[in-house]
Amino acid sequence: MNCILLPATHFSLPFAYIDAPSQIEHIQKVLDATVGDTLKIGQLDGKLGTAVIDKISEDSIDLREVHLSKQPPAKLDVTVILALPRPKVLRRLIMDMTALGVRDIVLINSYRTQKSYWQSPLLARLDEFVLEGLQQGVDTVAPRITLQKRFKPFVEDELASLITGHAIVAHPYSELSLMQYLQQLALLQSQSQSFLALTEGQTKTVLPSVVCIGAEGGWIDYEIDLFGAQGCQAVNIGSRVLRTETAVNVILGHWLLNSGC
Amino acid sequence: MNCILLPATHFSLPFAYIDAPSQIEHIQKVLDATVGDTLKIGQLDGKLGTAVIDKISEDSIDLREVHLSKQPPAKLDVTVILALPRPKVLRRLIMDMTALGVRDIVLINSYRTQKSYWQSPLLARLDEFVLEGLQQGVDTVAPRITLQKRFKPFVEDELASLITGHAIVAHPYSELSLMQYLQQLALLQSQSQSFLALTEGQTKTVLPSVVCIGAEGGWIDYEIDLFGAQGCQAVNIGSRVLRTETAVNVILGHWLLNSGC
């Protein structure tokens, strides 16, 4: 936790209180903080700031001198469509995508998603993983997460409306690499740019608005074809096969590094 | 495991055998493979290929028709200098850096590395984590890993010899972002490039040869200064604070995506 996030109900400026056991434990055991110490805090869906510990009791911590003045960082302008992964990696994936600032996450079914994954009790704990991600990434605004248990209707009827610019689908067997595709897009755009911008090397990076990433084993050809029919370009990220978590961080890292957040 | 890696001693072409319990279990329980099935295999420090299962017994699997013809993917031309992380995340970090293809890894001490981390029994299991990473990433060549328990002598006396081009040190409090720095380097380089290359948007990406990444809490100012004196530019990767694993994958992902491996 790099900040402690509290719901609006816990504020009565310039005071606030903490009653979540995980936050109380973190403040006492990890931060080793005591009365008089200053904490980094934030209001869910609001601003970031600081507060001073006024009183610590067993099941709550009272805060005074609450100052919330800093806007949370901008979200990454991207919708990630992720095949529902193994429950074991779901928590870290949701945490990481949240910490990275992804704005929209759609968890969908895929051929290689086992049916049992949809019964995982962890799916009821997404809000908790999101809170962990926000407190890690120092953000206050949760990503929107939707679950889509039916692949075909979602891709055929809803996906197109999410694509505001370009869209990619990660696929190790594509001939085209992500960077080749982005270079093609940048080249198309640069043909309308000024000579000055070109000589200054300021070809603007184009970032697709939708990124589709499979779980272990990736997408099957049928799925790639269906994505393709909706305008999603299949791209590879090299010959190395990465864990889903690693691939997600590598791909979204490109958005993070190039969005200037 | 996306391939099964065996040491040279286990080959007698066109035959080979598997005797590692983890590999035998994977073949039987995860791949659900049986006699006559083809496996993706590789020889440590050698080539990748395929083999057919000839016989399965309790503690070994015999292979026939072993064909090793494919070169492993190129390594990323980078040395990662990583503050020794918490043992809990060491396994995944080593696995991921190996799967991503990092050529050299230096685990060093830092102010925020707890002394107990150096006593972790996991440090004796690095070879095992590397093997997992190679089998994940479908590679046969292990990264070189060195341990440096003394920060100052390493940075002052050895670091400079590892920097063949440029070097960066990840630091959330740097004013300069990674991409701004890389753009500066590319701009310097492009001043010697042809007009044609420029108009085609082919400003070549410059990738520093050394990347220094702290563990949780990052580097302290003294460490950043010492790195700086050896020519390492401090750069941030945005205002969001990421887990060490996530930051490593985001940063090295840029090398992966831009090295054309």
XYZ file of C-alpha atoms in Angstrom, chain B residues 60-148:
89
model
C 12.104 -41.824 -16.538
C 10.742 -41.159 -20.003
C 12.645 -42.433 -23.042
C 12.530 -40.354 -26.224
C 13.185 -41.376 -29.847
C 13.308 -39.458 -33.154
C 15.012 -36.537 -31.461
C 15.414 -33.640 -33.895
C 17.202 -30.521 -32.683
C 17.363 -28.001 -35.502
C 16.162 -24.613 -34.300
C 18.455 -21.988 -32.802
C 17.204 -20.455 -29.542
C 15.963 -16.851 -29.774
C 18.502 -14.033 -29.457
C 19.089 -12.682 -25.969
C 18.122 -9.128 -25.079
C 21.296 -7.070 -25.130
C 20.913 -5.859 -21.562
C 22.373 -6.274 -18.098
C 19.795 -5.896 -15.330
C 21.164 -4.766 -11.988
C 18.461 -5.600 -9.481
C 18.412 -4.885 -5.766
C 17.920 -8.299 -4.181
C 14.140 -8.497 -3.658
C 12.065 -10.220 -0.995
C 12.467 -13.996 -1.317
C 8.730 -14.272 -2.015
C 9.079 -12.498 -5.357
C 12.589 -13.708 -6.268
C 11.374 -16.837 -8.065
C 8.964 -15.021 -10.345
C 11.440 -12.214 -11.028
C 14.195 -14.627 -12.083
C 11.708 -16.694 -14.136
C 10.356 -13.617 -15.912
C 13.721 -12.024 -16.632
C 14.885 -15.386 -18.015
C 11.746 -15.860 -20.135
C 12.109 -12.298 -21.451
C 15.650 -13.152 -22.546
C 17.791 -10.930 -20.315
C 21.465 -11.820 -20.918
C 23.013 -10.740 -17.621
C 21.492 -10.331 -14.176
C 23.333 -8.854 -11.201
C 21.597 -9.161 -7.832
C 23.046 -6.509 -5.552
C 22.632 -5.265 -2.054
C 20.884 -1.956 -1.444
C 19.898 0.153 1.534
C 16.352 -1.192 1.388
C 17.380 -4.837 0.931
C 16.928 -6.533 4.293
C 19.977 -8.486 5.437
C 17.857 -11.597 5.909
C 17.177 -11.754 2.154
C 20.792 -12.840 1.618
C 20.216 -15.823 3.905
C 17.179 -17.040 1.970
C 17.426 -20.703 0.930
C 15.846 -19.631 -2.382
C 19.195 -18.118 -3.405
C 20.512 -21.678 -3.687
C 17.695 -22.483 -6.113
C 18.363 -19.861 -8.797
C 19.266 -22.548 -11.372
C 15.860 -24.100 -10.860
C 14.079 -20.760 -11.429
C 16.201 -20.136 -14.513
C 15.240 -23.549 -15.901
C 11.574 -22.714 -15.315
C 12.048 -19.410 -17.128
C 13.804 -21.047 -20.096
C 11.095 -23.702 -20.383
C 8.455 -20.938 -20.212
C 10.118 -18.671 -22.756
C 11.288 -21.493 -25.075
C 14.976 -20.692 -24.836
C 17.993 -22.869 -24.051
C 20.616 -20.364 -22.901
C 20.568 -19.309 -19.249
C 21.248 -15.703 -18.270
C 24.482 -15.139 -16.365
C 23.574 -14.350 -12.767
C 26.012 -12.858 -10.289
C 25.481 -11.894 -6.678
C 27.062 -8.701 -5.336
